């Protein structure tokens, strides 16, 4: 295919985001694009013409790239204006695209990035610039609509399930244990927290269920009294009935002093104060999305397939669509979804999975999550640590 | 050998503590002990006669045991009195030992457990009960004297180095980043924090160096201004010149309100308040010692070897000693060390490794730490998560 393919990454990283990049680049090489460029720092790099030329990346570089967590080309969180209201920035994007003869633009990101993608596609249609604009999904939160699951989720779920399994062992070693509260990423969706069901914690609190702190104390203390310990998986995004984040409530005390830590630290401290019980708060934090050493093979394959499929869709003349993953006969199949359906909607965990009056997750959720975590794609280790792609080998091309 | 070998685990778990158990049990089986028992919940299980009979554990059970993080037989933190002052509890221990004809006692733990071991050995000598008492070291903190390194440290160091490598990638994806402070276990010794040097963070703060908060801010902000981000590895045990823990200082504000989070959360919050810079605090927390999925093969082999060597020492007629690891020609060799030399001393990181006026660690530390992290001992995964030993298959024997 003639012309240039331009790829960019956006939003928060995942363990397999670069597997999608490898999928795009490899397929674009096979299809004979005259040039393949990657923007540095997402759409921001396009505006600043900071572009890497990856036309001739080797297969071994692509494999190492796919091993590597966190956006190798850099990311941004730039929110573009509505092109119907303010088209200035789009005019500039079109000029840059023209300069490099970009005829296919693949943008890899989450909700906000799909919104960006849709705006660029709309502007190109309106201003009659012939360029396929294809979104590739990625988010550890798994909250994108239109797709059965998202690349990035399976590996993060594998991290959550593995760490919870190990923490469950660790917290059971003493006859008299603690109340241990693990705080898990996922913003307003509980998909990642729900993955902890693999390790069978005593309570699982999702943001899909309004958080009732009294009922929470009652349940936690009942378990503690019966077992001598209690292990809890808690979404960072839990909110009370009034919609206030529990972590947020914890950030200021009644004297307006800033308090540190999120929901888990806040609740653990409250339990210690109220009931005189030893507690521990563990925030899974950023390693959840960065743990390349725990890539799920299924997730990595999905991520690569989505990248490849983006190029296919462009070759088929599609634009303004996001690649999706459908679930057919126990495996992922790529499809597509109109981008304008996606913007700003959040896919949440269906309440059918919630059990025990909102304090646990049904084991039927395993049917959803286990296949996405399946298989290991161990990176190569050198002297004890994983070897990852070094972005400094990439060459930026001129402005 | 006639008689019973009794083994027990103590203190905080590590990723390879059960590899030492497997080493002890396998070697004891080969030496023909008439019975091999493991106490449930450490010395506490001996007092309560809660004992597992592991005489006939199979090789495949032992291999799975060695894969598994966290004390499979349970642990305790019981501190025994001085036998010269109060011998009551020792009399009871001797009675239990006599009942089961225990002639070799192997206790696996850290500083406090070696102290327990020494007290039991002293009492047995004094009261003329013929039983070898051998300590096997374990601690992720690596702070035990008399040994070049400790089983448990290598795997925890591998976790720290791997996570820091991945966090370094993750925190570099935006053109304008944050000040990211990672808080790492190790109590009053900086061995684990020093292992982060593998990932070359911008600052490394060890508890061996009195923490100067002004100098810390200056250095962090210099790096942030130059690079647009700053990555910091911080020991949980850092203290100011007056010996106060920085985390402790953060736990109460001037109105005596409890504040949540440790040193990293406290300092990150201060930096945001003072300089208006985005920050993130990440506590590596308990997964550091629980991550069986990141076992270092070198560490696992050392742990098993220490377990085996404990039985050897008993057969040689030794007692009141701890197994040690010496470093000879680039590999670990087992030795032994008198237990009474160990009690309550802490081995700290030599200041020769500290650079940049206390704000970093020399790459020469790599010569020490890399061989201990070397090699992977991936557990078996089933449906995406590691398979670990299930202690509920163990049978306790009567009281």
PDB file of C-alpha atoms in Angstrom, chain B residues 80-341:
ATOM      1  CA  UNK B  80      11.210 -16.656  74.775  1.00  0.00           C
ATOM      2  CA  UNK B  81      12.543 -15.549  78.184  1.00  0.00           C
ATOM      3  CA  UNK B  82      16.168 -16.004  79.208  1.00  0.00           C
ATOM      4  CA  UNK B  83      16.429 -19.663  80.308  1.00  0.00           C
ATOM      5  CA  UNK B  84      18.721 -18.652  83.185  1.00  0.00           C
ATOM      6  CA  UNK B  85      15.987 -16.411  84.561  1.00  0.00           C
ATOM      7  CA  UNK B  86      12.849 -18.370  83.746  1.00  0.00           C
ATOM      8  CA  UNK B  87      13.211 -21.968  82.664  1.00  0.00           C
ATOM      9  CA  UNK B  88       9.570 -23.058  82.940  1.00  0.00           C
ATOM     10  CA  UNK B  89       8.800 -22.888  79.250  1.00  0.00           C
ATOM     11  CA  UNK B  90      12.029 -24.741  78.399  1.00  0.00           C
ATOM     12  CA  UNK B  91      11.135 -27.535  80.756  1.00  0.00           C
ATOM     13  CA  UNK B  92       7.914 -27.935  78.806  1.00  0.00           C
ATOM     14  CA  UNK B  93       9.743 -27.849  75.477  1.00  0.00           C
ATOM     15  CA  UNK B  94      12.072 -30.574  76.735  1.00  0.00           C
ATOM     16  CA  UNK B  95       9.079 -32.643  77.826  1.00  0.00           C
ATOM     17  CA  UNK B  96       7.522 -32.349  74.375  1.00  0.00           C
ATOM     18  CA  UNK B  97      10.858 -33.182  72.749  1.00  0.00           C
ATOM     19  CA  UNK B  98      11.240 -36.248  74.986  1.00  0.00           C
ATOM     20  CA  UNK B  99       7.715 -37.392  74.212  1.00  0.00           C
ATOM     21  CA  UNK B 100       8.499 -37.425  70.494  1.00  0.00           C
ATOM     22  CA  UNK B 101      12.157 -38.419  70.954  1.00  0.00           C
ATOM     23  CA  UNK B 102      13.338 -35.257  69.155  1.00  0.00           C
ATOM     24  CA  UNK B 103      17.133 -35.472  68.724  1.00  0.00           C
ATOM     25  CA  UNK B 104      17.533 -32.795  66.074  1.00  0.00           C
ATOM     26  CA  UNK B 105      15.750 -29.453  66.084  1.00  0.00           C
ATOM     27  CA  UNK B 106      16.061 -27.182  63.058  1.00  0.00           C
ATOM     28  CA  UNK B 107      14.629 -23.677  63.391  1.00  0.00           C
ATOM     29  CA  UNK B 108      14.318 -21.431  60.361  1.00  0.00           C
ATOM     30  CA  UNK B 109      14.070 -17.718  60.952  1.00  0.00           C
ATOM     31  CA  UNK B 110      15.645 -14.269  61.272  1.00  0.00           C
ATOM     32  CA  UNK B 111      17.376 -12.450  64.106  1.00  0.00           C
ATOM     33  CA  UNK B 112      14.783 -13.124  66.797  1.00  0.00           C
ATOM     34  CA  UNK B 113      14.460 -16.771  65.825  1.00  0.00           C
ATOM     35  CA  UNK B 114      18.221 -17.293  66.039  1.00  0.00           C
ATOM     36  CA  UNK B 115      18.010 -15.843  69.528  1.00  0.00           C
ATOM     37  CA  UNK B 116      15.276 -18.393  70.357  1.00  0.00           C
ATOM     38  CA  UNK B 117      17.425 -21.150  68.890  1.00  0.00           C
ATOM     39  CA  UNK B 118      20.393 -20.114  70.995  1.00  0.00           C
ATOM     40  CA  UNK B 119      18.304 -20.054  74.180  1.00  0.00           C
ATOM     41  CA  UNK B 120      16.894 -23.533  73.517  1.00  0.00           C
ATOM     42  CA  UNK B 121      20.375 -24.870  72.745  1.00  0.00           C
ATOM     43  CA  UNK B 122      21.788 -23.327  75.933  1.00  0.00           C
ATOM     44  CA  UNK B 123      19.010 -24.806  78.019  1.00  0.00           C
ATOM     45  CA  UNK B 124      19.449 -28.263  76.519  1.00  0.00           C
ATOM     46  CA  UNK B 125      23.190 -28.172  77.172  1.00  0.00           C
ATOM     47  CA  UNK B 126      22.655 -27.052  80.743  1.00  0.00           C
ATOM     48  CA  UNK B 127      19.920 -29.595  81.445  1.00  0.00           C
ATOM     49  CA  UNK B 128      21.802 -32.328  79.601  1.00  0.00           C
ATOM     50  CA  UNK B 129      19.194 -33.143  77.001  1.00  0.00           C
ATOM     51  CA  UNK B 130      20.925 -34.594  73.973  1.00  0.00           C
ATOM     52  CA  UNK B 131      19.522 -32.764  70.964  1.00  0.00           C
ATOM     53  CA  UNK B 132      21.231 -30.889  68.148  1.00  0.00           C
ATOM     54  CA  UNK B 133      19.813 -27.368  67.762  1.00  0.00           C
ATOM     55  CA  UNK B 134      20.551 -25.815  64.402  1.00  0.00           C
ATOM     56  CA  UNK B 135      19.399 -22.472  63.028  1.00  0.00           C
ATOM     57  CA  UNK B 136      18.688 -21.892  59.357  1.00  0.00           C
ATOM     58  CA  UNK B 137      18.765 -18.235  58.345  1.00  0.00           C
ATOM     59  CA  UNK B 138      15.971 -16.527  56.437  1.00  0.00           C
ATOM     60  CA  UNK B 139      15.100 -12.923  55.986  1.00  0.00           C
ATOM     61  CA  UNK B 140      14.314 -10.710  53.030  1.00  0.00           C
ATOM     62  CA  UNK B 141      16.045  -7.910  54.946  1.00  0.00           C
ATOM     63  CA  UNK B 142      19.468  -9.623  54.649  1.00  0.00           C
ATOM     64  CA  UNK B 143      20.403  -8.171  58.024  1.00  0.00           C
ATOM     65  CA  UNK B 144      21.735 -11.313  59.745  1.00  0.00           C
ATOM     66  CA  UNK B 145      25.369 -11.227  60.812  1.00  0.00           C
ATOM     67  CA  UNK B 146      27.782 -14.095  60.244  1.00  0.00           C
ATOM     68  CA  UNK B 147      26.574 -14.905  56.747  1.00  0.00           C
ATOM     69  CA  UNK B 148      27.499 -13.323  53.391  1.00  0.00           C
ATOM     70  CA  UNK B 149      23.811 -13.179  52.486  1.00  0.00           C
ATOM     71  CA  UNK B 150      20.534 -14.672  53.635  1.00  0.00           C
ATOM     72  CA  UNK B 151      18.133 -17.026  51.898  1.00  0.00           C
ATOM     73  CA  UNK B 152      15.079 -14.942  51.024  1.00  0.00           C
ATOM     74  CA  UNK B 153      17.042 -11.852  50.135  1.00  0.00           C
ATOM     75  CA  UNK B 154      17.880 -12.822  46.553  1.00  0.00           C
ATOM     76  CA  UNK B 155      14.252 -13.341  45.540  1.00  0.00           C
ATOM     77  CA  UNK B 156      13.068 -10.176  47.266  1.00  0.00           C
ATOM     78  CA  UNK B 157      15.926  -8.263  45.614  1.00  0.00           C
ATOM     79  CA  UNK B 158      14.841  -9.732  42.263  1.00  0.00           C
ATOM     80  CA  UNK B 159      11.317  -8.470  42.944  1.00  0.00           C
ATOM     81  CA  UNK B 160      12.598  -4.993  43.815  1.00  0.00           C
ATOM     82  CA  UNK B 161      14.902  -4.831  40.785  1.00  0.00           C
ATOM     83  CA  UNK B 162      12.222  -6.130  38.410  1.00  0.00           C
ATOM     84  CA  UNK B 163       9.476  -3.837  39.681  1.00  0.00           C
ATOM     85  CA  UNK B 164      11.780  -0.816  39.673  1.00  0.00           C
ATOM     86  CA  UNK B 165      12.791  -1.621  36.084  1.00  0.00           C
ATOM     87  CA  UNK B 166       9.141  -1.788  35.084  1.00  0.00           C
ATOM     88  CA  UNK B 167       8.172   1.312  37.064  1.00  0.00           C
ATOM     89  CA  UNK B 168      11.055   3.214  35.459  1.00  0.00           C
ATOM     90  CA  UNK B 169       9.539   2.407  32.044  1.00  0.00           C
ATOM     91  CA  UNK B 170       6.027   3.272  33.188  1.00  0.00           C
ATOM     92  CA  UNK B 171       6.955   6.602  34.736  1.00  0.00           C
ATOM     93  CA  UNK B 172       8.860   7.702  31.629  1.00  0.00           C
ATOM     94  CA  UNK B 173       5.955   7.540  29.177  1.00  0.00           C
ATOM     95  CA  UNK B 174       4.827  11.151  29.535  1.00  0.00           C
ATOM     96  CA  UNK B 175       6.973  14.070  28.422  1.00  0.00           C
ATOM     97  CA  UNK B 176       6.233  15.746  31.750  1.00  0.00           C
ATOM     98  CA  UNK B 177       6.229  13.180  34.518  1.00  0.00           C
ATOM     99  CA  UNK B 178       6.075  13.126  38.292  1.00  0.00           C
ATOM    100  CA  UNK B 179       8.237  12.634  41.304  1.00  0.00           C
ATOM    101  CA  UNK B 180       7.683   8.936  42.019  1.00  0.00           C
ATOM    102  CA  UNK B 181       8.786   7.618  45.412  1.00  0.00           C
ATOM    103  CA  UNK B 182       8.970   3.853  45.894  1.00  0.00           C
ATOM    104  CA  UNK B 183       9.090   2.682  49.502  1.00  0.00           C
ATOM    105  CA  UNK B 184      10.947  -0.565  49.972  1.00  0.00           C
ATOM    106  CA  UNK B 185      11.047  -3.023  52.888  1.00  0.00           C
ATOM    107  CA  UNK B 186      14.122  -3.865  54.923  1.00  0.00           C
ATOM    108  CA  UNK B 187      13.587  -2.306  58.343  1.00  0.00           C
ATOM    109  CA  UNK B 188      16.854  -0.763  59.541  1.00  0.00           C
ATOM    110  CA  UNK B 189      18.997  -2.221  56.752  1.00  0.00           C
ATOM    111  CA  UNK B 190      19.054  -0.937  53.186  1.00  0.00           C
ATOM    112  CA  UNK B 191      19.938  -4.158  51.356  1.00  0.00           C
ATOM    113  CA  UNK B 192      16.621  -4.441  49.534  1.00  0.00           C
ATOM    114  CA  UNK B 193      16.457  -0.768  48.652  1.00  0.00           C
ATOM    115  CA  UNK B 194      20.027  -0.928  47.352  1.00  0.00           C
ATOM    116  CA  UNK B 195      18.943  -3.677  44.926  1.00  0.00           C
ATOM    117  CA  UNK B 196      16.950  -1.019  43.063  1.00  0.00           C
ATOM    118  CA  UNK B 197      20.287   0.250  41.673  1.00  0.00           C
ATOM    119  CA  UNK B 198      19.736  -2.317  38.903  1.00  0.00           C
ATOM    120  CA  UNK B 199      17.035  -0.013  37.489  1.00  0.00           C
ATOM    121  CA  UNK B 200      19.110   3.167  38.005  1.00  0.00           C
ATOM    122  CA  UNK B 201      16.592   5.325  39.839  1.00  0.00           C
ATOM    123  CA  UNK B 202      17.580   8.974  40.282  1.00  0.00           C
ATOM    124  CA  UNK B 203      17.913   8.774  44.057  1.00  0.00           C
ATOM    125  CA  UNK B 204      18.348   5.852  46.448  1.00  0.00           C
ATOM    126  CA  UNK B 205      17.914   6.572  50.158  1.00  0.00           C
ATOM    127  CA  UNK B 206      19.158   3.953  52.599  1.00  0.00           C
ATOM    128  CA  UNK B 207      18.590   3.840  56.349  1.00  0.00           C
ATOM    129  CA  UNK B 208      22.356   3.594  56.779  1.00  0.00           C
ATOM    130  CA  UNK B 209      22.554   7.310  55.945  1.00  0.00           C
ATOM    131  CA  UNK B 210      20.820   9.851  58.244  1.00  0.00           C
ATOM    132  CA  UNK B 211      17.997  11.327  56.185  1.00  0.00           C
ATOM    133  CA  UNK B 212      18.285  15.051  55.514  1.00  0.00           C
ATOM    134  CA  UNK B 213      14.894  16.145  54.213  1.00  0.00           C
ATOM    135  CA  UNK B 214      16.077  19.529  52.848  1.00  0.00           C
ATOM    136  CA  UNK B 215      18.891  17.919  50.873  1.00  0.00           C
ATOM    137  CA  UNK B 216      16.381  15.344  49.664  1.00  0.00           C
ATOM    138  CA  UNK B 217      14.002  18.022  48.347  1.00  0.00           C
ATOM    139  CA  UNK B 218      16.877  19.862  46.671  1.00  0.00           C
ATOM    140  CA  UNK B 219      18.118  16.767  44.876  1.00  0.00           C
ATOM    141  CA  UNK B 220      14.662  15.559  43.879  1.00  0.00           C
ATOM    142  CA  UNK B 221      13.684  18.941  42.476  1.00  0.00           C
ATOM    143  CA  UNK B 222      17.005  19.333  40.628  1.00  0.00           C
ATOM    144  CA  UNK B 223      16.379  16.021  38.887  1.00  0.00           C
ATOM    145  CA  UNK B 224      12.743  16.904  38.218  1.00  0.00           C
ATOM    146  CA  UNK B 225      13.684  20.255  36.694  1.00  0.00           C
ATOM    147  CA  UNK B 226      16.317  18.672  34.471  1.00  0.00           C
ATOM    148  CA  UNK B 227      14.432  15.567  33.324  1.00  0.00           C
ATOM    149  CA  UNK B 228      10.758  16.369  33.871  1.00  0.00           C
ATOM    150  CA  UNK B 229      10.529  13.428  36.263  1.00  0.00           C
ATOM    151  CA  UNK B 230      12.324  11.885  39.195  1.00  0.00           C
ATOM    152  CA  UNK B 231      12.311   8.261  40.351  1.00  0.00           C
ATOM    153  CA  UNK B 232      13.292   7.570  43.942  1.00  0.00           C
ATOM    154  CA  UNK B 233      13.891   4.344  45.876  1.00  0.00           C
ATOM    155  CA  UNK B 234      13.427   4.892  49.591  1.00  0.00           C
ATOM    156  CA  UNK B 235      13.946   2.518  52.511  1.00  0.00           C
ATOM    157  CA  UNK B 236      11.000   2.204  54.878  1.00  0.00           C
ATOM    158  CA  UNK B 237      13.523   2.540  57.691  1.00  0.00           C
ATOM    159  CA  UNK B 238      15.033   5.950  56.894  1.00  0.00           C
ATOM    160  CA  UNK B 239      15.500   8.165  59.937  1.00  0.00           C
ATOM    161  CA  UNK B 240      16.568  11.710  60.521  1.00  0.00           C
ATOM    162  CA  UNK B 241      19.717  12.659  62.439  1.00  0.00           C
ATOM    163  CA  UNK B 242      17.816  12.446  65.714  1.00  0.00           C
ATOM    164  CA  UNK B 243      16.954   8.839  64.929  1.00  0.00           C
ATOM    165  CA  UNK B 244      13.252   9.436  64.260  1.00  0.00           C
ATOM    166  CA  UNK B 245      11.668   7.435  61.449  1.00  0.00           C
ATOM    167  CA  UNK B 246      10.462   9.675  58.644  1.00  0.00           C
ATOM    168  CA  UNK B 247       7.302   7.581  58.387  1.00  0.00           C
ATOM    169  CA  UNK B 248       6.803   7.952  62.108  1.00  0.00           C
ATOM    170  CA  UNK B 249       7.166  11.687  61.928  1.00  0.00           C
ATOM    171  CA  UNK B 250       4.429  11.548  59.308  1.00  0.00           C
ATOM    172  CA  UNK B 251       2.042   9.548  61.396  1.00  0.00           C
ATOM    173  CA  UNK B 252       1.014  12.413  63.622  1.00  0.00           C
ATOM    174  CA  UNK B 253       0.559  15.991  62.557  1.00  0.00           C
ATOM    175  CA  UNK B 254       0.932  18.933  64.901  1.00  0.00           C
ATOM    176  CA  UNK B 255      -2.627  18.431  66.111  1.00  0.00           C
ATOM    177  CA  UNK B 256      -1.838  14.851  66.958  1.00  0.00           C
ATOM    178  CA  UNK B 257      -4.087  13.485  64.232  1.00  0.00           C
ATOM    179  CA  UNK B 258      -3.059  10.158  62.901  1.00  0.00           C
ATOM    180  CA  UNK B 259      -1.872  10.402  59.330  1.00  0.00           C
ATOM    181  CA  UNK B 260      -1.874   7.423  57.040  1.00  0.00           C
ATOM    182  CA  UNK B 261       0.900   5.947  54.954  1.00  0.00           C
ATOM    183  CA  UNK B 262       4.616   5.605  55.454  1.00  0.00           C
ATOM    184  CA  UNK B 263       7.658   7.630  54.560  1.00  0.00           C
ATOM    185  CA  UNK B 264       7.058   7.674  50.787  1.00  0.00           C
ATOM    186  CA  UNK B 265       3.456   8.851  51.061  1.00  0.00           C
ATOM    187  CA  UNK B 266       4.472  11.479  53.584  1.00  0.00           C
ATOM    188  CA  UNK B 267       7.348  12.837  51.478  1.00  0.00           C
ATOM    189  CA  UNK B 268       5.339  12.705  48.240  1.00  0.00           C
ATOM    190  CA  UNK B 269       2.611  14.746  49.891  1.00  0.00           C
ATOM    191  CA  UNK B 270       5.153  17.266  51.207  1.00  0.00           C
ATOM    192  CA  UNK B 271       6.666  17.689  47.733  1.00  0.00           C
ATOM    193  CA  UNK B 272       3.253  18.302  46.188  1.00  0.00           C
ATOM    194  CA  UNK B 273       2.388  20.850  48.883  1.00  0.00           C
ATOM    195  CA  UNK B 274       5.722  22.652  48.744  1.00  0.00           C
ATOM    196  CA  UNK B 275       6.541  22.649  45.070  1.00  0.00           C
ATOM    197  CA  UNK B 276       3.213  22.075  43.337  1.00  0.00           C
ATOM    198  CA  UNK B 277       4.633  19.086  41.530  1.00  0.00           C
ATOM    199  CA  UNK B 278       2.697  15.911  40.767  1.00  0.00           C
ATOM    200  CA  UNK B 279       3.912  12.993  42.830  1.00  0.00           C
ATOM    201  CA  UNK B 280       3.154   9.327  43.330  1.00  0.00           C
ATOM    202  CA  UNK B 281       4.054   7.151  46.305  1.00  0.00           C
ATOM    203  CA  UNK B 282       4.294   3.408  45.744  1.00  0.00           C
ATOM    204  CA  UNK B 283       4.780   1.044  48.674  1.00  0.00           C
ATOM    205  CA  UNK B 284       6.229  -2.235  47.455  1.00  0.00           C
ATOM    206  CA  UNK B 285       4.897  -3.728  50.677  1.00  0.00           C
ATOM    207  CA  UNK B 286       4.241  -7.376  51.324  1.00  0.00           C
ATOM    208  CA  UNK B 287       4.428  -8.678  47.712  1.00  0.00           C
ATOM    209  CA  UNK B 288       8.195  -8.045  48.026  1.00  0.00           C
ATOM    210  CA  UNK B 289       8.551 -11.082  50.234  1.00  0.00           C
ATOM    211  CA  UNK B 290       5.556 -13.052  48.952  1.00  0.00           C
ATOM    212  CA  UNK B 291       6.278 -13.091  45.221  1.00  0.00           C
ATOM    213  CA  UNK B 292       6.889 -16.793  44.666  1.00  0.00           C
ATOM    214  CA  UNK B 293       6.396 -16.163  40.957  1.00  0.00           C
ATOM    215  CA  UNK B 294       9.679 -14.227  40.968  1.00  0.00           C
ATOM    216  CA  UNK B 295      11.802 -16.704  42.939  1.00  0.00           C
ATOM    217  CA  UNK B 296      15.475 -16.325  42.165  1.00  0.00           C
ATOM    218  CA  UNK B 297      16.897 -19.694  41.246  1.00  0.00           C
ATOM    219  CA  UNK B 298      20.162 -18.853  43.033  1.00  0.00           C
ATOM    220  CA  UNK B 299      18.212 -17.939  46.153  1.00  0.00           C
ATOM    221  CA  UNK B 300      16.099 -21.072  46.004  1.00  0.00           C
ATOM    222  CA  UNK B 301      19.221 -23.220  45.689  1.00  0.00           C
ATOM    223  CA  UNK B 302      20.843 -21.426  48.619  1.00  0.00           C
ATOM    224  CA  UNK B 303      17.715 -21.908  50.723  1.00  0.00           C
ATOM    225  CA  UNK B 304      17.555 -25.615  49.945  1.00  0.00           C
ATOM    226  CA  UNK B 305      21.287 -26.004  50.550  1.00  0.00           C
ATOM    227  CA  UNK B 306      20.981 -24.312  53.946  1.00  0.00           C
ATOM    228  CA  UNK B 307      18.190 -26.724  54.891  1.00  0.00           C
ATOM    229  CA  UNK B 308      20.281 -29.715  53.821  1.00  0.00           C
ATOM    230  CA  UNK B 309      23.353 -28.389  55.592  1.00  0.00           C
ATOM    231  CA  UNK B 310      21.462 -28.012  58.865  1.00  0.00           C
ATOM    232  CA  UNK B 311      20.882 -31.769  58.871  1.00  0.00           C
ATOM    233  CA  UNK B 312      24.552 -32.383  57.991  1.00  0.00           C
ATOM    234  CA  UNK B 313      25.709 -30.243  60.900  1.00  0.00           C
ATOM    235  CA  UNK B 314      23.469 -32.188  63.281  1.00  0.00           C
ATOM    236  CA  UNK B 315      24.894 -35.450  61.966  1.00  0.00           C
ATOM    237  CA  UNK B 316      28.378 -34.072  62.592  1.00  0.00           C
ATOM    238  CA  UNK B 317      27.393 -33.552  66.228  1.00  0.00           C
ATOM    239  CA  UNK B 318      27.163 -29.763  66.025  1.00  0.00           C
ATOM    240  CA  UNK B 319      24.665 -27.785  68.055  1.00  0.00           C
ATOM    241  CA  UNK B 320      23.968 -24.147  68.896  1.00  0.00           C
ATOM    242  CA  UNK B 321      25.042 -23.034  65.427  1.00  0.00           C
ATOM    243  CA  UNK B 322      23.407 -21.324  62.491  1.00  0.00           C
ATOM    244  CA  UNK B 323      24.027 -22.400  58.920  1.00  0.00           C
ATOM    245  CA  UNK B 324      25.750 -19.639  56.972  1.00  0.00           C
ATOM    246  CA  UNK B 325      26.435 -18.857  53.343  1.00  0.00           C
ATOM    247  CA  UNK B 326      29.962 -17.919  52.422  1.00  0.00           C
ATOM    248  CA  UNK B 327      30.959 -16.491  49.074  1.00  0.00           C
ATOM    249  CA  UNK B 328      33.796 -18.418  47.461  1.00  0.00           C
ATOM    250  CA  UNK B 329      34.926 -18.137  43.844  1.00  0.00           C
ATOM    251  CA  UNK B 330      31.635 -16.609  42.757  1.00  0.00           C
ATOM    252  CA  UNK B 331      29.350 -19.071  44.449  1.00  0.00           C
ATOM    253  CA  UNK B 332      27.684 -19.830  47.758  1.00  0.00           C
ATOM    254  CA  UNK B 333      29.184 -22.391  50.105  1.00  0.00           C
ATOM    255  CA  UNK B 334      27.507 -23.447  53.346  1.00  0.00           C
ATOM    256  CA  UNK B 335      29.279 -22.975  56.644  1.00  0.00           C
ATOM    257  CA  UNK B 336      28.258 -22.445  60.238  1.00  0.00           C
ATOM    258  CA  UNK B 337      28.428 -19.748  62.880  1.00  0.00           C
ATOM    259  CA  UNK B 338      27.969 -19.878  66.642  1.00  0.00           C
ATOM    260  CA  UNK B 339      24.479 -18.769  67.524  1.00  0.00           C
ATOM    261  CA  UNK B 340      25.477 -16.676  70.519  1.00  0.00           C
ATOM    262  CA  UNK B 341      27.408 -14.351  68.217  1.00  0.00           C
TER     263      UNK B 341
END
